[in-house]
Amino acid sequence: MKQRRIVVTGIGVVTPIGTGCERFWTNLLAGQSGIGMVQSFDTSSYSVHRGAEVHDFEVENYVSNLDAAHLGRASQFAIAAARLALADANVEIASLDLERAGVSMGTTSGEPREVERFDDLFVSKKLERVGPEFLALYPSHVIAAHIARELRFAGVNIMIPTACAAGNYAIAHAFDVLRAGRADLMLAGGSDSFSRITYTGFAQLGAIAPELCQPFDRYRKGMIPGEGAGVIVLEPMTSAVRRGARIYAEISGYGLSCDAHHMTAAHPNGQGAVRAMEQALEQSSIAPEDVSYISAHGTGTLTNDRLETLAVKRLFRDAAYRIPISSIKSMLGHTMGAASAIEAAVCALACFHDRIPPTINSKESDPECDLDYVPNSARDHPVRVAMNNAYAFGGNNASLVLRKFESLN
């Protein structure tokens, strides 16, 4: 039986370098950084003080059916990205069979600011118990549920909290739902908000860079926590073509694996990353040498970048040196559960425009990271096949393959 072909027809993003597909893509190609001093809370007691926060975000522009004041920040971002994606896809909600319109989202922390809010109230003795006003806002599944309630989507609804690989997992699930014929349209992506909880955790691990995120650079000193949301519209190719939709790219396949090695550290030989990439290529019927671009996980930490480079070399062999690789985390910081969703959108845009965003802050090559990381400047490059890699705590690995949409064959 011939599988349904699934395509990307809409992109919605809320990021530290811009909200909306066009503004985001322009700033990304220009190498604009969204990293600055943390403004949402006092970092004077920390040894690091920089983050990638979303500024000038007005939730009232995107939320009309729910009470925005009673939504967590990650849910606000997610709803905004979903509405932007539908508008970009030129989809009218009234035209949909809402029972066959679904949502698949990923996250790392859910709504951590609600935990912080409760803690602050409890410590100040303004609140003595956990009540429904807290319980209704905190659990991670509410992000996907809030999108569905805002848009009246009554189909498949799921939240996949596989940390920093969650966006790819969510897109993979939506891909499977559509190929199985369980939905006509899916919104898929990820969302996370900046929080003291996340920032403190990475600071305690010594993983946050003091100034810059410099993926793959010899003098890289760590990641920069960020926030945001990325949502893409996925639908069967036949329906997209029938309604005359702009098709950014086609989802070809994905691969998932678990290192089963360590809670925070990747496998020392990159085995899980290799398995995920192998599965994604096999499902897509694509040879390693046919990949045109790799969107790296590229956090800027010493271990991740070295092992990610090793994994790419193990799978792609000589071709690894010919394939452009870039990390947009150098500009956006690490947007956690939104990261690979935003990066999947970038892969779709790269396929559509034949342009690759840079890895900024590249100053000196690391002998152990010796591939082509598209340093500092965007590049015109034919992108027929893009691979999006994401690796997370717990050994969660997810690789997604997108290809340029070219024909109905």
XYZ file of C-alpha atoms in Angstrom:
409
model
C 0.000 0.000 0.000
C 1.413 3.380 -0.998
C 2.008 5.674 1.968
C 0.368 9.107 2.109
C 2.849 11.901 1.507
C 2.866 14.525 4.262
C 3.916 18.113 3.631
C 4.612 21.318 5.563
C 2.297 24.130 4.485
C 2.509 26.595 7.366
C 5.107 27.848 9.837
C 4.538 29.778 13.064
C 7.325 30.784 15.438
C 7.795 32.859 18.574
C 11.517 33.329 19.177
C 14.070 35.659 20.793
C 14.928 37.018 17.322
C 11.420 37.562 16.081
C 7.829 36.376 15.987
C 6.337 35.190 12.713
C 7.973 33.238 9.915
C 9.138 36.123 7.718
C 10.716 38.243 10.435
C 12.336 35.219 12.054
C 13.829 33.924 8.786
C 15.187 37.351 7.823
C 16.861 37.841 11.192
C 18.179 34.282 11.243
C 19.888 34.631 7.866
C 21.328 37.969 9.002
C 22.949 36.255 11.979
C 21.056 38.314 14.536
C 21.494 37.254 18.158
C 18.635 37.161 20.641
C 20.918 36.637 23.629
C 21.220 39.300 26.313
C 21.103 39.927 30.045
C 18.284 38.054 31.771
C 15.400 40.418 32.464
C 12.629 38.185 33.808
C 14.265 37.540 37.189
C 17.233 38.612 39.292
C 20.406 36.648 38.484
C 22.688 38.473 40.929
C 23.138 35.316 42.999
C 24.183 33.297 39.939
C 27.609 33.122 38.337
C 26.014 33.586 34.881
C 23.549 36.229 33.783
C 22.690 35.818 30.105
C 19.726 34.226 28.400
C 17.609 34.347 25.249
C 14.200 35.745 26.153
C 11.250 36.733 23.994
C 10.500 40.452 24.225
C 7.652 42.564 22.849
C 5.261 39.616 22.858
C 1.606 40.661 23.099
C -0.519 37.622 23.766
C -3.742 39.570 23.187
C -2.933 39.573 19.468
C -3.329 35.807 19.317
C -5.758 34.623 21.992
C -9.457 35.331 21.471
C -11.433 32.372 22.846
C -9.586 31.758 26.114
C -8.667 34.099 28.961
C -5.025 34.998 28.259
C -4.511 36.029 31.881
C -5.190 32.450 32.954
C -2.717 30.844 30.557
C 0.889 29.995 31.347
C 3.560 31.643 29.208
C 4.391 28.436 27.300
C 0.711 28.031 26.412
C 0.576 31.651 25.270
C 3.585 31.091 23.007
C 2.118 27.846 21.679
C -1.254 29.384 20.810
C 0.473 32.302 19.082
C 2.679 29.971 17.043
C -0.329 27.815 16.124
C -2.362 30.794 14.916
C 0.621 32.135 12.973
C 1.161 28.729 11.347
C -2.477 28.454 10.266
C -2.407 31.985 8.852
C 0.836 31.228 7.027
C -0.776 28.102 5.559
C -3.833 30.139 4.537
C -6.069 27.727 6.442
C -9.461 28.974 7.548
C -10.555 27.155 10.701
C -14.168 27.312 9.538
C -13.217 25.183 6.521
C -11.919 22.291 8.652
C -13.633 19.210 10.008
C -12.575 20.006 13.584
C -12.906 16.385 14.694
C -10.146 15.559 12.215
C -7.874 18.465 13.133
C -5.305 17.617 15.792
C -2.435 18.920 17.905
C 0.894 17.255 18.720
C 3.256 19.262 20.906
C 6.495 18.783 22.804
C 7.967 20.470 25.859
C 10.768 20.200 28.374
C 9.267 21.911 31.412
C 5.585 22.493 30.700
C 4.600 25.597 32.656
C 7.422 25.968 35.229
C 6.552 29.576 35.972
C 3.370 28.328 37.624
C 5.489 26.296 40.054
C 7.570 29.375 40.722
C 4.451 31.462 41.269
C 3.119 28.978 43.791
C 6.492 28.786 45.581
C 6.694 32.568 45.845
C 3.189 32.784 47.278
C 3.802 29.896 49.665
C 7.093 31.309 50.977
C 5.495 34.728 51.489
C 2.617 32.957 53.316
C 0.063 34.362 50.866
C -0.971 30.824 49.934
C -1.171 27.767 52.183
C -2.214 24.968 49.854
C -2.077 23.814 46.278
C -5.467 24.647 44.824
C -7.246 24.200 41.487
C -5.973 27.568 40.230
C -2.486 26.016 40.244
C -3.331 22.459 39.231
C -5.203 23.626 36.141
C -2.223 25.556 34.773
C 0.910 23.569 35.587
C 0.775 20.077 33.964
C 2.615 19.943 30.657
C -0.340 18.479 28.750
C -2.270 21.718 29.150
C -0.144 23.358 26.443
C -1.562 21.139 23.697
C -4.990 21.243 25.340
C -4.989 25.043 25.375
C -4.207 25.150 21.640
C -7.091 22.774 20.974
C -9.514 24.736 23.171
C -8.530 28.062 21.616
C -8.952 26.739 18.065
C -11.801 24.269 18.805
C -9.721 21.392 17.398
C -11.396 18.159 18.524
C -9.084 15.563 16.976
C -5.905 13.860 18.170
C -4.294 15.791 21.028
C -1.008 14.845 22.662
C 1.911 16.323 24.574
C 5.296 14.590 24.369
C 7.670 15.826 27.098
C 10.923 14.298 25.857
C 12.984 17.307 26.903
C 15.088 19.019 24.251
C 14.161 16.510 21.519
C 10.433 16.939 22.135
C 9.671 19.044 19.060
C 10.984 16.371 16.708
C 9.078 13.684 18.622
C 5.868 15.689 18.318
C 6.320 16.207 14.580
C 7.075 12.498 14.142
C 3.862 11.588 15.938
C 1.815 13.995 13.830
C 3.434 12.512 10.712
C 2.325 9.022 11.777
C -1.209 10.195 12.600
C -1.632 11.739 9.162
C -0.130 8.787 7.288
C -2.501 6.479 9.166
C -5.461 8.585 8.042
C -6.485 9.524 11.591
C -6.530 13.253 10.837
C -6.782 15.652 7.916
C -4.515 18.320 9.408
C -2.122 18.437 12.339
C -0.452 21.274 14.195
C 2.890 19.989 15.457
C 5.754 21.571 17.351
C 7.010 22.542 20.778
C 6.917 25.297 23.376
C 8.806 26.291 26.526
C 9.120 29.438 28.606
C 12.155 30.944 30.289
C 12.192 30.063 33.991
C 14.259 30.172 37.144
C 13.876 26.404 37.510
C 15.434 25.635 34.128
C 18.077 28.333 34.436
C 19.113 27.196 37.905
C 19.376 23.583 36.813
C 21.709 24.317 33.929
C 23.677 26.810 36.020
C 24.227 24.167 38.705
C 25.479 21.783 36.032
C 27.987 24.428 34.935
C 26.506 24.241 31.441
C 25.676 27.925 30.829
C 28.161 30.061 28.909
C 29.065 33.383 30.521
C 28.746 35.450 27.326
C 28.234 33.690 23.983
C 26.874 30.450 22.622
C 29.642 29.193 20.317
C 28.642 25.785 18.951
C 31.558 23.689 17.693
C 34.078 26.453 18.411
C 37.375 25.638 20.112
C 36.626 28.105 22.892
C 32.956 27.236 23.461
C 31.926 27.433 27.103
C 28.356 26.190 27.176
C 24.759 26.737 26.161
C 22.479 29.718 26.723
C 18.937 28.962 27.983
C 16.151 30.404 25.855
C 12.407 30.278 25.280
C 9.899 30.244 22.464
C 7.584 28.116 20.378
C 7.544 26.596 16.933
C 4.491 25.070 15.230
C 4.160 23.734 11.703
C 1.035 22.824 9.751
C 1.189 19.276 8.392
C -1.306 17.845 5.934
C -1.456 15.192 3.228
C 0.108 16.297 -0.034
C -3.098 15.601 -1.962
C -5.170 18.016 0.110
C -2.420 20.673 0.042
C -2.201 20.483 -3.739
C -5.973 20.463 -4.104
C -6.354 23.721 -2.193
C -3.358 25.334 -3.930
C -1.269 25.613 -0.785
C 2.344 26.730 -0.735
C 4.376 23.663 0.190
C 7.598 24.395 2.056
C 8.873 20.828 2.175
C 7.857 17.210 2.528
C 8.403 15.161 5.683
C 10.188 12.015 4.549
C 10.776 10.115 7.764
C 12.174 10.092 11.254
C 14.271 8.023 13.616
C 14.052 7.731 17.411
C 16.422 6.090 19.865
C 17.493 6.102 23.494
C 21.098 5.911 24.649
C 20.033 4.169 27.881
C 23.395 5.362 29.167
C 23.160 8.341 31.543
C 20.583 10.845 32.758
C 22.390 13.912 31.355
C 25.377 12.661 29.323
C 25.241 11.266 25.804
C 26.735 7.885 24.941
C 30.527 8.347 24.583
C 30.501 6.860 21.076
C 27.365 8.656 19.901
C 25.610 5.335 19.334
C 22.076 6.558 20.003
C 22.505 9.562 17.737
C 23.793 7.341 14.943
C 20.835 4.948 15.303
C 18.318 7.794 15.127
C 19.920 9.217 11.974
C 20.168 5.765 10.373
C 16.483 5.060 11.021
C 15.434 8.441 9.655
C 17.369 7.909 6.430
C 16.157 4.321 6.063
C 12.522 5.311 6.526
C 13.034 8.079 3.971
C 14.822 5.795 1.468
C 17.649 8.336 1.316
C 21.364 7.560 1.227
C 23.648 9.479 3.612
C 25.518 11.114 0.745
C 22.255 12.592 -0.584
C 21.717 14.791 2.494
C 22.210 18.469 1.598
C 22.074 20.105 5.034
C 22.103 19.094 8.690
C 20.499 21.256 11.359
C 22.597 20.336 14.377
C 21.513 20.054 17.974
C 24.629 22.185 18.502
C 24.216 23.382 22.091
C 27.711 24.847 22.494
C 28.678 22.527 25.345
C 32.038 20.766 25.180
C 30.579 17.257 25.248
C 27.525 17.654 22.997
C 29.371 19.261 20.101
C 32.228 16.767 20.164
C 29.928 13.727 20.318
C 27.520 15.138 17.744
C 30.428 15.646 15.356
C 31.618 12.113 16.065
C 28.148 10.676 15.359
C 27.881 12.522 12.028
C 31.317 11.254 10.994
C 30.456 7.682 11.954
C 27.328 7.647 9.807
C 28.230 9.909 6.886
C 31.948 9.012 6.653
C 33.634 11.025 3.878
C 30.372 12.792 3.004
C 30.365 14.365 6.484
C 32.997 16.836 5.281
C 30.856 17.908 2.307
C 27.549 18.509 4.109
C 26.921 21.985 5.579
C 25.925 21.823 9.248
C 24.729 24.737 11.341
C 23.390 25.447 14.811
C 20.808 28.199 15.170
C 21.169 27.935 18.955
C 24.108 30.291 18.489
C 21.442 32.958 17.841
C 18.312 31.758 19.671
C 19.909 30.086 22.646
C 18.464 26.720 23.626
C 14.685 27.035 23.497
C 14.312 23.624 25.158
C 11.218 21.709 23.969
C 10.682 24.282 21.236
C 14.224 23.922 19.870
C 13.869 21.057 17.413
C 10.413 22.285 16.348
C 11.865 25.672 15.396
C 14.807 23.888 13.767
C 12.422 21.685 11.774
C 10.792 24.864 10.499
C 14.261 26.104 9.531
C 14.890 22.890 7.597
C 11.612 23.398 5.714
C 12.584 26.990 4.927
C 16.060 25.895 3.832
C 14.485 23.402 1.409
C 12.102 26.035 0.095
C 14.592 28.897 -0.286
C 17.866 26.988 -0.852
C 19.513 29.020 1.902
C 21.284 27.848 5.043
C 21.492 29.895 8.246
C 24.879 30.384 9.887
C 26.470 29.275 13.120
C 27.463 32.646 14.541
C 30.190 33.379 17.118
C 32.576 31.042 15.299
C 36.107 32.221 16.055
C 38.519 29.305 15.962
C 38.128 25.714 14.787
C 38.229 22.873 17.276
C 40.379 19.960 16.024
C 37.660 17.573 17.271
C 34.914 19.569 15.533
C 36.330 19.845 12.034
C 33.260 19.789 9.776
C 31.627 22.607 7.796
C 29.519 24.469 10.366
C 28.613 27.416 8.078
C 30.532 29.903 10.228
C 29.122 33.403 10.788
C 27.423 34.004 7.412
C 24.356 32.485 5.765
C 24.956 30.537 2.591
C 23.136 30.008 -0.690
C 23.116 26.251 -1.187
C 20.790 23.806 -2.974
C 18.899 21.923 -0.261
C 17.131 18.853 -1.578
C 17.300 16.920 1.697
C 17.605 18.391 5.195
C 18.156 16.440 8.414
C 17.129 17.879 11.771
C 18.875 16.343 14.789
C 17.876 16.703 18.434
C 19.387 15.073 21.506
C 18.030 15.357 25.043
C 18.530 14.424 28.670
C 17.645 10.835 29.387
C 19.327 9.820 26.132
C 16.350 10.804 23.962
C 17.476 11.150 20.339
C 15.274 12.204 17.430
C 16.212 12.798 13.802
C 13.776 14.148 11.232
C 14.288 14.189 7.448
C 12.625 16.770 5.203
C 13.004 17.031 1.444
C 12.265 19.619 -1.180
C 8.795 19.186 -2.631
C 9.184 18.739 -6.369
C 6.453 16.623 -7.937
C 3.324 14.538 -7.507
C 5.109 11.305 -8.407
